[in-house]
Amino acid sequence: MLKARFLFYPVILLLFLFLVDSLFRIPYIQTITKIDLTAINYKAKSDFLKKLVTEKPGVHSPKTKKIMLILGSSRLLYFDHDELVSFYPDWEIYNLSSAVTTPAYYDFQLTKVLDAGIKPDLVIMETDPNQFNQNSVFKSSNLTYSFDLPYVLSNISLFGKDHVSFYLGRKLFAVGTYKPYIDQMWRNYKNPFLENAFVMHKDTYDYILSHNGNGLSPVDNYMEKDSNSLQMTSHRTLDWLFASYVRSPMQFGFYEKILNRLQSEKIKTIIVWPLSSPDFETLMEKEALVKTWEKEIDELTNNYNFPLLKLKNDPSYTCNAFADGGHVAKDCYRSLMRSILLEYFRKYEPNRL
């Protein structure tokens, strides 16, 4: 028996690796590994979704207001919660948007909400050509920080074995997400502003949970006034988004899955293509792949008879302030919601206009 003890070495090694990996599940270690807000934003959105599904507004309690659900990226994330409450008292608005999102992410959230028996009176869903890019950062954003195993397995035909394997690897091993780069961890640990990062993480998390999912803007009411800066960030954003663009059948599959369920449950829906800075919009107009995507998304959306609100063509949208080339300033969110609700009345309640 003693001669065969070497057979236990792989088991001991595996246990040791899991022990080391468990260190990277400690929040403090995770923060000094990844000091940015990506993980905390997704964690907050995940917990907010669980809170929403547990509370079941309109199911566990009498429905006193209409329910609006917002599914979007960072371009729909920063609505001012207090203004929404003040300006639209007839609505309870829940914002499930997060940074760098896709139809797969929207379907996950919508599935959880609808399966819980919550029936929104209106769903706002963002669409954008980059969300349908096979070579986007989907793996390192949505697939890393969201979804649960039952959802992934129930949609295995859409995800495909590559994405399922990636998902399982990230869930089993924390070091897949929180890379153990000791030099970077040491620099973050010695960073004199590290305590500020912890405060920002907590504030961001608490704000999202206490403000119906609306995000705490890192730039608040800032707007970029330098035209050269807007032009440069527009070019950088376009290069980042479309340098290796390949149409994603998976994301189109999730998009149609969403539309099909919304239609079958007779839920009023508005699809929104947000506006970017004039420089960015001009660059987009030159991209043949954008025109191809727009034609396909138009046809698919029209097949389900849902309105597609393109803010670049909407005369009721008047704001022209931007935080960078790809994002409107927070001040424009007022005009954004007005345009959305005007489209809602045009499509679903024209008698009230």
Coordinates of C-alpha atoms in Angstrom, one line a residue:
M1 CA 0.0 0.0 0.0
L2 CA 2.9 2.4 0.9
K3 CA 4.4 1.7 -2.6
A4 CA 1.2 2.9 -4.2
R5 CA 0.9 6.1 -2.3
F6 CA 2.1 8.0 -5.4
L7 CA -1.4 7.4 -6.8
F8 CA -2.7 9.9 -4.2
Y9 CA -0.3 12.7 -5.5
P10 CA -2.7 13.9 -8.3
V11 CA -5.5 14.0 -5.7
I12 CA -3.4 16.0 -3.3
L13 CA -2.3 18.3 -6.1
L14 CA -5.9 18.8 -7.2
L15 CA -7.0 19.7 -3.6
F16 CA -4.1 22.1 -3.3
L17 CA -5.1 23.8 -6.5
F18 CA -8.7 24.2 -5.4
L19 CA -7.4 25.6 -2.1
V20 CA -5.3 28.2 -3.9
D21 CA -8.2 28.9 -6.2
S22 CA -10.5 29.5 -3.2
L23 CA -8.4 32.4 -2.2
F24 CA -9.4 34.2 -5.3
R25 CA -13.1 34.0 -4.2
I26 CA -12.4 36.3 -1.3
P27 CA -13.8 39.7 -2.2
Y28 CA -10.6 41.6 -1.0
I29 CA -8.4 39.4 -3.2
Q30 CA -10.7 39.9 -6.1
T31 CA -10.6 43.6 -5.8
I32 CA -6.8 43.9 -5.8
T33 CA -6.8 41.5 -8.7
K34 CA -9.4 43.5 -10.7
I35 CA -9.8 47.0 -9.4
D36 CA -12.2 48.3 -12.0
L37 CA -16.0 48.3 -11.6
T38 CA -16.9 45.6 -14.1
A39 CA -17.3 42.8 -11.7
I40 CA -19.1 44.8 -9.0
N41 CA -21.6 46.2 -11.6
Y42 CA -22.5 42.7 -12.7
K43 CA -22.7 41.4 -9.1
A44 CA -25.0 44.2 -8.2
K45 CA -27.2 43.6 -11.3
S46 CA -27.3 39.9 -10.4
D47 CA -28.4 40.5 -6.9
F48 CA -30.9 43.2 -8.0
L49 CA -32.4 40.6 -10.4
K50 CA -32.7 38.1 -7.5
K51 CA -34.3 40.8 -5.4
L52 CA -36.8 41.7 -8.1
V53 CA -37.7 38.0 -8.7
T54 CA -38.1 37.4 -5.0
E55 CA -40.3 40.4 -4.4
K56 CA -42.4 39.8 -7.5
P57 CA -44.0 43.2 -7.9
G58 CA -47.6 43.0 -9.1
V59 CA -47.7 39.3 -8.0
H60 CA -47.0 39.2 -4.2
S61 CA -48.5 42.7 -3.8
P62 CA -51.3 44.6 -5.5
K63 CA -50.2 46.3 -8.8
T64 CA -50.7 50.0 -8.2
K65 CA -48.4 51.2 -11.0
K66 CA -47.4 50.1 -14.5
I67 CA -44.2 48.1 -14.6
M68 CA -41.4 49.0 -17.1
L69 CA -38.4 46.8 -17.6
I70 CA -35.2 48.3 -19.2
L71 CA -32.8 45.9 -20.8
G72 CA -29.7 47.6 -22.2
S73 CA -26.0 48.4 -22.0
S74 CA -24.1 51.3 -20.4
R75 CA -26.0 53.6 -22.8
L76 CA -29.3 52.9 -20.9
L77 CA -27.8 52.4 -17.5
Y78 CA -27.6 55.9 -16.0
F79 CA -31.2 57.1 -15.8
D80 CA -31.8 59.3 -12.7
H81 CA -34.0 57.3 -10.4
D82 CA -35.4 60.2 -8.5
E83 CA -36.3 62.0 -11.7
L84 CA -38.0 58.9 -13.1
V85 CA -40.1 58.7 -9.8
S86 CA -40.9 62.4 -10.0
F87 CA -41.7 62.7 -13.8
Y88 CA -43.4 59.3 -14.3
P89 CA -45.4 58.6 -11.1
D90 CA -47.6 56.1 -12.9
W91 CA -44.7 53.8 -13.7
E92 CA -42.4 51.5 -11.6
I93 CA -39.2 51.4 -13.7
Y94 CA -36.7 48.6 -13.2
N95 CA -33.4 49.0 -15.0
L96 CA -31.5 45.7 -15.6
S97 CA -28.9 47.3 -18.0
S98 CA -25.2 46.7 -17.5
A99 CA -21.9 47.5 -19.4
V100 CA -21.2 45.6 -22.6
T101 CA -24.3 43.5 -23.0
T102 CA -25.9 41.3 -25.7
P103 CA -29.3 39.7 -26.5
A104 CA -28.2 36.6 -24.6
Y105 CA -27.9 38.7 -21.4
Y106 CA -31.3 40.3 -22.0
D107 CA -32.9 36.9 -22.5
F108 CA -31.4 35.6 -19.3
Q109 CA -32.9 38.5 -17.3
L110 CA -36.2 38.5 -19.1
T111 CA -36.6 34.7 -18.7
K112 CA -36.1 35.0 -14.9
V113 CA -38.6 37.9 -14.6
L114 CA -41.3 36.3 -16.7
D115 CA -40.8 32.8 -15.2
A116 CA -41.4 34.4 -11.8
G117 CA -44.8 35.5 -12.9
I118 CA -43.9 39.2 -13.2
K119 CA -45.6 40.7 -16.3
P120 CA -44.2 44.0 -17.4
D121 CA -46.5 46.5 -19.0
L122 CA -43.6 47.7 -21.2
V123 CA -40.2 46.3 -22.0
I124 CA -37.5 48.6 -23.4
M125 CA -34.7 46.7 -25.0
E126 CA -31.6 48.2 -26.6
T127 CA -30.1 47.0 -29.8
D128 CA -26.9 47.8 -31.5
P129 CA -24.7 46.2 -34.2
N130 CA -21.8 45.4 -31.8
Q131 CA -24.2 43.3 -29.7
F132 CA -24.3 40.9 -32.6
N133 CA -20.5 40.6 -33.1
Q134 CA -19.2 37.1 -32.7
N135 CA -15.8 38.6 -31.8
S136 CA -17.0 41.0 -29.1
V137 CA -16.1 40.8 -25.4
F138 CA -19.1 38.6 -24.7
K139 CA -17.0 35.9 -23.1
S140 CA -15.2 38.2 -20.7
S141 CA -18.3 40.2 -19.8
N142 CA -21.7 38.5 -20.0
L143 CA -20.5 34.9 -20.0
T144 CA -18.1 35.5 -17.2
Y145 CA -20.2 37.5 -14.8
S146 CA -23.8 36.5 -15.5
F147 CA -26.0 33.5 -16.2
D148 CA -26.6 30.5 -14.1
L149 CA -26.0 26.8 -14.9
P150 CA -29.7 25.9 -15.4
Y151 CA -30.1 28.7 -17.9
V152 CA -26.9 27.8 -19.8
L153 CA -27.8 24.2 -20.0
S154 CA -31.4 24.9 -21.1
N155 CA -30.0 27.1 -24.0
I156 CA -27.1 24.8 -24.9
S157 CA -28.2 24.6 -28.5
L158 CA -27.8 28.4 -28.8
F159 CA -24.6 28.8 -26.7
G160 CA -22.8 25.9 -28.3
K161 CA -20.1 23.7 -26.7
D162 CA -17.4 26.3 -26.8
H163 CA -19.3 28.9 -24.8
V164 CA -20.6 26.2 -22.4
S165 CA -17.1 24.9 -21.7
F166 CA -15.8 28.5 -21.2
Y167 CA -18.7 29.2 -18.8
L168 CA -18.0 26.0 -16.7
G169 CA -14.3 26.8 -16.6
R170 CA -14.9 30.3 -15.2
K171 CA -17.5 29.1 -12.7
L172 CA -15.3 26.2 -11.4
F173 CA -12.1 28.2 -11.2
A174 CA -12.0 31.7 -9.9
V175 CA -8.5 32.3 -11.3
G176 CA -10.1 32.1 -14.8
T177 CA -11.7 35.5 -14.0
Y178 CA -9.3 36.9 -11.4
K179 CA -5.9 36.3 -12.9
P180 CA -3.2 35.7 -10.3
Y181 CA -0.8 38.2 -11.7
I182 CA 1.3 38.8 -8.6
D183 CA 3.0 42.0 -9.8
Q184 CA -0.4 43.6 -10.7
M185 CA -1.9 42.5 -7.4
W186 CA 1.1 44.0 -5.6
R187 CA 0.8 47.3 -7.4
N188 CA -2.9 47.5 -6.6
Y189 CA -2.2 46.6 -3.0
K190 CA 0.3 49.5 -2.7
N191 CA -1.9 51.9 -4.6
P192 CA -2.5 54.9 -2.2
F193 CA -6.0 55.2 -3.6
L194 CA -7.0 51.5 -3.0
E195 CA -9.3 52.5 -0.1
N196 CA -11.1 54.9 -2.5
A197 CA -11.7 51.9 -4.8
F198 CA -13.3 49.9 -2.0
V199 CA -15.5 52.8 -1.2
M200 CA -16.5 53.3 -4.9
H201 CA -17.3 49.6 -5.2
K202 CA -19.5 49.7 -2.2
D203 CA -21.2 52.9 -3.2
T204 CA -21.8 51.5 -6.7
Y205 CA -23.3 48.2 -5.4
D206 CA -25.5 49.9 -2.8
Y207 CA -26.7 52.5 -5.3
I208 CA -27.8 50.0 -7.9
L209 CA -29.8 47.9 -5.4
S210 CA -31.4 51.0 -3.8
H211 CA -32.3 52.8 -7.1
N212 CA -34.2 50.1 -9.0
G213 CA -31.1 49.1 -10.9
N214 CA -30.1 52.5 -12.3
G215 CA -26.3 52.9 -12.2
L216 CA -24.1 55.3 -10.3
S217 CA -22.4 57.3 -13.1
P218 CA -18.6 57.5 -12.7
V219 CA -18.7 60.9 -14.5
D220 CA -22.0 62.1 -13.1
N221 CA -23.1 65.2 -15.0
Y222 CA -19.9 65.6 -17.0
M223 CA -20.2 66.4 -20.7
E224 CA -17.3 66.5 -23.2
K225 CA -16.9 69.9 -24.8
D226 CA -13.8 69.3 -26.7
S227 CA -14.7 68.3 -30.3
N228 CA -11.3 66.8 -30.9
S229 CA -11.7 64.5 -27.9
L230 CA -15.1 63.4 -29.1
Q231 CA -13.6 62.6 -32.5
M232 CA -10.7 60.7 -31.0
T233 CA -12.9 58.6 -28.7
S234 CA -15.3 57.9 -31.6
H235 CA -12.4 56.5 -33.7
R236 CA -11.1 54.4 -30.7
T237 CA -14.5 53.1 -29.9
L238 CA -15.2 52.1 -33.5
D239 CA -11.8 50.4 -33.8
W240 CA -12.5 48.5 -30.6
L241 CA -16.0 47.4 -31.6
F242 CA -15.6 46.6 -35.3
A243 CA -11.9 45.7 -35.9
S244 CA -12.8 42.0 -36.3
Y245 CA -16.5 42.0 -36.8
V246 CA -18.2 38.7 -37.6
R247 CA -22.0 38.2 -37.5
S248 CA -23.1 36.1 -34.5
P249 CA -25.8 33.6 -35.3
M250 CA -26.0 32.9 -31.6
Q251 CA -27.0 36.5 -30.7
F252 CA -29.5 36.7 -33.5
G253 CA -30.9 33.4 -32.1
F254 CA -31.3 35.0 -28.7
Y255 CA -32.8 38.1 -30.1
E256 CA -35.5 36.2 -31.9
K257 CA -36.1 34.1 -28.9
I258 CA -36.8 37.3 -26.9
L259 CA -39.1 38.7 -29.5
N260 CA -41.0 35.4 -29.8
R261 CA -41.7 35.2 -26.0
L262 CA -42.6 38.9 -25.8
Q263 CA -45.1 38.4 -28.6
S264 CA -46.5 35.2 -27.3
E265 CA -47.1 36.8 -23.8
K266 CA -48.5 39.9 -25.5
I267 CA -46.1 42.2 -23.7
K268 CA -45.7 45.8 -25.1
T269 CA -42.2 46.3 -26.3
I270 CA -40.0 49.0 -27.8
I271 CA -36.6 48.2 -29.3
V272 CA -34.2 51.2 -29.0
W273 CA -31.1 51.9 -31.0
P274 CA -29.4 54.6 -29.0
L275 CA -27.7 57.6 -30.4
S276 CA -23.9 58.3 -30.3
S277 CA -22.0 61.5 -31.0
P278 CA -22.2 62.9 -34.5
D279 CA -18.6 61.9 -35.2
F280 CA -19.4 58.3 -34.2
E281 CA -22.6 58.2 -36.2
T282 CA -20.8 59.5 -39.3
L283 CA -18.2 56.8 -38.9
M284 CA -20.9 54.2 -38.5
E285 CA -22.7 55.3 -41.7
K286 CA -19.5 54.4 -43.6
E287 CA -19.5 50.8 -42.3
A288 CA -21.1 48.4 -44.7
L289 CA -21.5 45.8 -41.9
V290 CA -23.7 48.3 -40.0
K291 CA -26.1 48.7 -43.0
T292 CA -26.2 44.9 -43.4
W293 CA -27.0 44.5 -39.7
E294 CA -29.6 47.3 -39.8
K295 CA -31.5 45.7 -42.7
E296 CA -31.5 42.3 -41.0
I297 CA -32.6 43.7 -37.6
D298 CA -35.3 45.7 -39.3
E299 CA -36.8 42.7 -41.0
L300 CA -36.6 40.5 -37.9
T301 CA -38.2 43.1 -35.6
N302 CA -40.9 43.9 -38.1
N303 CA -41.8 40.2 -38.4
Y304 CA -42.9 40.4 -34.7
N305 CA -44.6 43.8 -35.2
F306 CA -42.5 45.6 -32.6
P307 CA -41.4 49.2 -33.0
L308 CA -37.7 49.9 -33.5
L309 CA -36.9 53.4 -32.3
K310 CA -33.8 54.7 -34.0
L311 CA -33.0 57.8 -32.1
K312 CA -30.8 59.2 -34.9
N313 CA -34.1 59.5 -36.9
D314 CA -36.4 60.5 -34.1
P315 CA -37.4 64.2 -34.3
S316 CA -38.7 64.1 -30.7
Y317 CA -35.1 63.4 -29.4
T318 CA -33.3 66.7 -29.1
C319 CA -30.3 66.4 -26.8
N320 CA -26.8 66.8 -28.1
A321 CA -24.5 66.4 -25.1
F322 CA -22.0 63.5 -24.9
A323 CA -19.7 62.0 -22.2
D324 CA -17.5 60.5 -24.9
G325 CA -17.9 59.6 -28.6
G326 CA -20.1 56.6 -27.9
H327 CA -22.2 57.7 -24.9
V328 CA -24.6 60.5 -24.3
A329 CA -24.2 62.7 -21.3
K330 CA -26.4 61.9 -18.3
D331 CA -28.4 65.1 -19.1
C332 CA -29.7 63.5 -22.3
Y333 CA -31.4 60.7 -20.4
R334 CA -34.4 63.0 -19.8
S335 CA -34.9 63.4 -23.6
L336 CA -34.3 59.7 -24.1
M337 CA -37.1 58.6 -21.8
R338 CA -39.4 61.2 -23.3
S339 CA -38.8 59.7 -26.8
I340 CA -39.3 56.2 -25.5
L341 CA -42.7 57.0 -23.9
L342 CA -43.8 59.1 -27.0
E343 CA -43.1 56.0 -29.1
Y344 CA -45.1 53.9 -26.6
F345 CA -48.1 56.2 -26.9
R346 CA -47.8 56.3 -30.7
K347 CA -47.7 52.5 -30.9
Y348 CA -49.9 51.3 -28.1
E349 CA -52.0 54.2 -26.8
P350 CA -52.5 56.7 -29.7
N351 CA -55.8 57.9 -28.2
R352 CA -53.9 59.5 -25.4
L353 CA -51.7 61.7 -27.6

